[in-house]
XYZ file of C-alpha atoms in Angstrom:
343
model
C -86.239 5.475 -29.146
C -86.509 9.209 -29.845
C -89.077 10.447 -32.343
C -87.687 11.359 -35.772
C -88.678 14.446 -37.744
C -91.051 12.839 -40.214
C -91.324 16.022 -42.276
C -87.755 15.438 -43.429
C -88.995 12.491 -45.497
C -89.688 13.287 -49.166
C -93.373 13.942 -49.779
C -94.289 14.224 -46.094
C -95.684 17.584 -45.101
C -97.087 18.748 -41.754
C -100.552 17.258 -42.380
C -99.208 13.849 -43.440
C -96.737 13.862 -40.540
C -99.628 14.425 -38.129
C -101.533 11.515 -39.693
C -98.519 9.231 -39.348
C -97.952 10.231 -35.734
C -101.625 9.771 -34.855
C -101.441 6.276 -36.398
C -98.491 5.389 -34.152
C -95.688 5.801 -36.699
C -93.358 8.127 -34.815
C -89.965 7.021 -36.103
C -88.256 6.216 -39.388
C -87.763 2.647 -38.208
C -91.458 2.068 -37.458
C -92.291 3.310 -40.956
C -89.505 1.307 -42.559
C -90.814 -2.013 -41.243
C -94.475 -1.255 -42.069
C -96.162 -2.632 -45.167
C -97.474 0.039 -47.578
C -101.015 -1.378 -47.438
C -101.014 -1.350 -43.632
C -99.653 2.208 -43.567
C -102.247 3.366 -46.093
C -105.075 1.925 -43.996
C -103.912 3.132 -40.596
C -102.722 6.617 -41.609
C -105.409 7.267 -44.241
C -102.985 8.011 -47.069
C -102.980 6.786 -50.665
C -101.334 3.508 -51.621
C -98.746 5.233 -53.812
C -97.953 7.765 -51.081
C -97.609 4.973 -48.519
C -95.158 3.093 -50.740
C -93.059 6.238 -51.215
C -93.031 6.935 -47.470
C -91.980 3.385 -46.596
C -89.196 3.444 -49.192
C -87.936 6.837 -47.993
C -88.039 5.698 -44.356
C -86.048 2.568 -45.221
C -83.352 4.732 -46.770
C -83.364 7.155 -43.838
C -83.279 4.393 -41.229
C -80.632 2.461 -43.180
C -82.399 -0.880 -42.809
C -83.457 -3.524 -45.250
C -80.075 -4.053 -46.897
C -77.521 -6.824 -46.617
C -75.012 -7.016 -43.771
C -72.183 -9.348 -42.869
C -72.464 -12.276 -40.523
C -70.179 -10.389 -38.136
C -72.625 -7.481 -38.050
C -75.490 -9.895 -37.384
C -73.504 -11.434 -34.539
C -72.897 -7.996 -33.024
C -76.608 -7.236 -33.304
C -77.480 -10.469 -31.539
C -75.334 -9.427 -28.586
C -78.145 -6.985 -27.765
C -80.709 -9.768 -27.493
C -81.730 -10.541 -23.928
C -82.448 -13.904 -22.293
C -85.220 -14.109 -19.723
C -84.645 -16.871 -17.190
C -87.425 -19.225 -16.118
C -85.551 -19.591 -12.797
C -85.516 -23.329 -13.610
C -81.985 -24.364 -14.693
C -83.119 -27.399 -16.689
C -85.609 -25.357 -18.721
C -83.153 -22.493 -19.210
C -80.582 -24.957 -20.535
C -83.175 -26.391 -22.918
C -83.950 -22.912 -24.287
C -80.373 -21.735 -24.537
C -80.661 -19.406 -21.559
C -84.368 -18.606 -21.422
C -86.952 -16.648 -23.423
C -85.276 -14.623 -26.146
C -86.109 -11.000 -26.914
C -86.906 -10.010 -30.509
C -88.488 -13.441 -30.975
C -91.933 -15.001 -30.687
C -92.110 -17.949 -28.299
C -95.252 -20.068 -28.556
C -96.294 -22.300 -25.657
C -99.072 -24.715 -26.529
C -100.783 -27.532 -24.663
C -104.100 -28.852 -23.444
C -106.180 -27.329 -20.667
C -104.326 -27.366 -17.345
C -100.892 -27.942 -18.891
C -99.523 -24.740 -17.356
C -99.636 -22.225 -20.216
C -101.120 -19.385 -18.156
C -98.797 -20.251 -15.285
C -95.857 -19.616 -17.618
C -97.174 -16.186 -18.691
C -97.679 -15.162 -15.049
C -94.240 -16.422 -13.996
C -92.499 -14.643 -16.870
C -94.373 -11.436 -15.986
C -92.665 -11.626 -12.599
C -89.264 -12.833 -13.771
C -88.823 -10.157 -16.444
C -88.885 -7.489 -13.734
C -85.943 -8.979 -11.876
C -82.515 -7.356 -12.238
C -80.327 -8.768 -14.991
C -77.899 -10.339 -12.530
C -80.858 -12.352 -11.162
C -81.934 -13.608 -14.593
C -84.451 -10.885 -15.445
C -84.459 -8.069 -17.991
C -85.441 -5.247 -15.616
C -88.425 -4.365 -17.731
C -92.179 -4.052 -17.539
C -94.892 -6.155 -19.151
C -97.827 -5.915 -21.549
C -100.392 -8.674 -20.949
C -103.172 -9.184 -23.520
C -105.760 -11.407 -21.859
C -108.248 -13.081 -24.216
C -109.497 -15.830 -21.876
C -109.852 -13.962 -18.567
C -106.816 -15.765 -17.162
C -104.833 -12.949 -15.547
C -104.951 -13.078 -11.771
C -103.020 -10.555 -9.640
C -103.329 -12.980 -6.717
C -101.243 -15.461 -8.697
C -98.578 -12.809 -9.230
C -98.556 -12.343 -5.442
C -98.020 -16.096 -4.947
C -95.212 -16.238 -7.476
C -93.335 -13.260 -6.065
C -93.474 -14.777 -2.602
C -92.309 -18.083 -4.084
C -89.020 -16.669 -5.399
C -85.797 -17.594 -3.631
C -84.821 -15.201 -0.848
C -81.618 -14.249 -2.660
C -83.578 -13.283 -5.776
C -86.151 -11.391 -3.704
C -83.434 -9.432 -1.944
C -81.850 -8.520 -5.286
C -85.240 -7.284 -6.527
C -85.762 -5.203 -3.386
C -82.276 -3.697 -3.573
C -82.795 -2.879 -7.251
C -85.998 -0.991 -6.411
C -84.426 0.601 -3.318
C -87.000 -1.043 -1.056
C -85.768 -1.129 2.509
C -86.179 -4.456 4.236
C -85.792 -8.150 3.551
C -87.982 -11.042 2.336
C -88.883 -11.680 5.986
C -90.310 -8.170 6.291
C -94.003 -8.292 5.348
C -94.192 -4.544 4.643
C -91.217 -4.786 2.276
C -92.774 -7.762 0.514
C -96.088 -5.937 0.104
C -94.262 -2.955 -1.372
C -92.353 -5.196 -3.803
C -95.506 -7.024 -4.925
C -97.369 -3.753 -5.431
C -94.512 -2.361 -7.506
C -94.363 -5.500 -9.657
C -98.131 -5.389 -10.282
C -97.863 -1.707 -11.245
C -95.471 -2.660 -14.036
C -97.821 -5.212 -15.638
C -100.114 -3.479 -18.135
C -103.169 -5.713 -18.599
C -105.905 -5.423 -21.218
C -108.746 -7.869 -21.787
C -109.473 -8.688 -25.444
C -113.200 -9.148 -26.110
C -112.915 -10.459 -29.683
C -110.298 -10.995 -32.391
C -110.584 -7.462 -33.804
C -110.141 -5.993 -30.336
C -107.182 -8.279 -29.750
C -105.536 -7.041 -32.953
C -106.188 -3.451 -31.885
C -104.543 -4.131 -28.529
C -101.426 -5.373 -30.344
C -101.271 -2.019 -32.126
C -101.767 -0.222 -28.810
C -98.968 -2.364 -27.365
C -96.575 -0.818 -29.862
C -97.651 2.661 -28.774
C -97.193 1.743 -25.105
C -93.766 0.254 -25.796
C -92.767 3.450 -27.595
C -93.930 5.560 -24.632
C -91.855 3.485 -22.200
C -88.744 3.019 -24.335
C -86.731 5.832 -22.754
C -88.019 5.277 -19.215
C -86.375 3.406 -16.362
C -88.657 0.393 -16.976
C -89.060 -0.196 -20.734
C -91.375 -2.892 -22.060
C -89.378 -6.119 -22.244
C -92.180 -8.722 -22.388
C -95.489 -8.982 -24.256
C -97.758 -11.886 -23.280
C -100.863 -12.940 -25.214
C -102.938 -15.571 -23.400
C -104.261 -17.004 -25.557
C -103.356 -16.031 -29.084
C -105.886 -18.199 -30.910
C -108.986 -18.480 -28.677
C -111.015 -15.692 -30.308
C -109.903 -16.549 -33.843
C -110.866 -20.168 -33.274
C -114.303 -19.269 -31.901
C -115.200 -16.633 -34.509
C -113.950 -18.300 -37.692
C -115.590 -21.711 -37.810
C -115.408 -24.134 -40.715
C -113.179 -24.479 -43.729
C -114.990 -21.682 -45.551
C -113.603 -19.103 -43.110
C -110.159 -20.649 -42.704
C -108.462 -18.332 -45.212
C -109.875 -15.192 -43.555
C -108.856 -16.451 -40.121
C -105.313 -17.218 -41.203
C -104.918 -13.875 -42.944
C -105.968 -11.978 -39.812
C -103.842 -14.174 -37.583
C -100.845 -13.560 -39.830
C -101.293 -9.799 -39.590
C -101.698 -10.039 -35.808
C -98.461 -11.994 -35.492
C -96.592 -9.477 -37.630
C -97.823 -6.646 -35.376
C -96.566 -8.501 -32.298
C -93.284 -9.350 -33.986
C -92.742 -5.694 -34.853
C -93.082 -4.715 -31.179
C -90.499 -7.328 -30.238
C -88.001 -6.227 -32.854
C -88.406 -2.485 -32.471
C -88.302 -2.465 -28.673
C -86.152 -5.514 -27.864
C -89.014 -7.307 -26.127
C -89.733 -11.010 -25.751
C -93.097 -12.043 -27.227
C -94.740 -14.957 -25.397
C -98.002 -16.335 -26.783
C -100.027 -19.317 -25.623
C -101.926 -21.519 -28.009
C -104.713 -24.066 -27.758
C -104.583 -27.568 -29.189
C -106.940 -29.921 -30.993
C -106.914 -33.689 -31.345
C -105.975 -35.091 -34.719
C -108.319 -38.065 -35.373
C -106.017 -39.317 -38.163
C -103.123 -39.832 -35.761
C -102.581 -43.525 -35.039
C -99.217 -43.226 -33.298
C -97.808 -40.833 -30.722
C -99.510 -37.793 -29.208
C -102.632 -36.819 -31.211
C -102.721 -33.202 -29.963
C -101.821 -30.545 -32.507
C -101.503 -26.768 -32.018
C -104.100 -24.449 -33.545
C -103.010 -21.878 -36.107
C -101.585 -24.063 -38.840
C -98.506 -23.188 -40.839
C -98.955 -19.434 -40.318
C -98.252 -19.722 -36.601
C -95.763 -22.552 -37.038
C -93.565 -20.531 -39.373
C -93.890 -17.224 -37.511
C -93.029 -18.618 -34.054
C -89.277 -18.593 -33.503
C -89.540 -21.062 -30.626
C -92.349 -23.604 -30.123
C -92.808 -25.184 -26.710
C -95.207 -28.028 -26.003
C -96.406 -28.246 -22.393
C -98.019 -31.439 -21.241
C -99.219 -32.859 -17.945
C -97.316 -35.491 -16.018
C -97.808 -36.990 -12.566
C -99.124 -34.649 -9.907
C -97.761 -31.133 -10.277
C -95.120 -32.149 -12.805
C -95.215 -30.678 -16.304
C -93.085 -31.677 -19.280
C -91.585 -28.786 -21.247
C -90.721 -29.973 -24.728
C -88.858 -27.782 -27.214
C -90.480 -28.652 -30.537
C -88.824 -26.141 -32.840
C -86.009 -23.594 -32.611
C -83.618 -22.170 -35.218
C -80.430 -22.910 -33.306
C -81.293 -25.425 -30.588
C -81.801 -29.176 -30.552
C -85.201 -30.588 -29.650
C -85.432 -31.859 -26.103
C -87.430 -32.011 -22.893
C -87.216 -30.696 -19.360
C -89.368 -31.177 -16.272
C -90.806 -28.485 -14.016
C -93.390 -28.341 -11.256
C -96.377 -26.000 -10.990
C -96.794 -25.197 -7.303
C -98.399 -22.566 -5.096
C -95.168 -20.559 -5.233
C -94.962 -20.679 -9.028
C -92.880 -22.718 -11.453
C -90.193 -24.754 -9.716
C -87.442 -27.217 -10.683
C -88.227 -30.921 -10.469
């Protein structure tokens, strides 16, 4: 996405253009989808000026109006599907993780949430003919879960045919049986995962803003950002905002955080994958008492909601709880040393 000349917007001079650029608003589209209050805060401009800039950018970017269903269908042809490399799960999700959408995976401790974020960080780098999106990854780690050793395991656990396709795509000479070639492939995959550890909720929100800047920097490169993982989305918010008295503040900040992530997905055609913790509902007399954290804010903002739960041994149940165009259902996968595998 090339930078636009912001000074062409009415009321934007060189000084204001510099402020907007420094705040990460480099294009008409990024300004058009910003809220005036957010723009005023980040770029240090007046509320009235921010409203005028957003309105002018919307006109310049030609977004925000009505379009036909046919146009929407054509737009959706650009949306990518990231394969889990598990046919049953891919079928459940209509082909895999969808770009320009937020997918929430929630479940209790040990259900496999972090395993999913690691596996998708590998799979997204595969060539499109192998089920990937040939893109790089942003990984926001709030619970100290990211392990490069696990990425190593999961790369080695891919099918030989998929590994060979990944090597050929990167012009790595050798085969999956060649240890030097495998080491080179693993190193290259790790290089394309951009990891940042979030120390608190404010830092986590800042990292989401930095993710947009990083996605913009990589947009015209050979390996654009195609996946943003947040593991976990709610841990810091849950720990820092305790009690009903702070619930409104927590939800307001969480809502803003989700909108920042959603903007990255929509502007840069990336899949957003967030994990979420659960709590037991003591009022539940029937069925599973576990409920995801985040309330209606997260429930409404997530395009796809996936519930992961433990089964026997290494089996995990993947249940699609909510999706705009797919029926609810379940699939089974296994969490093994080599990554996520079919039943």
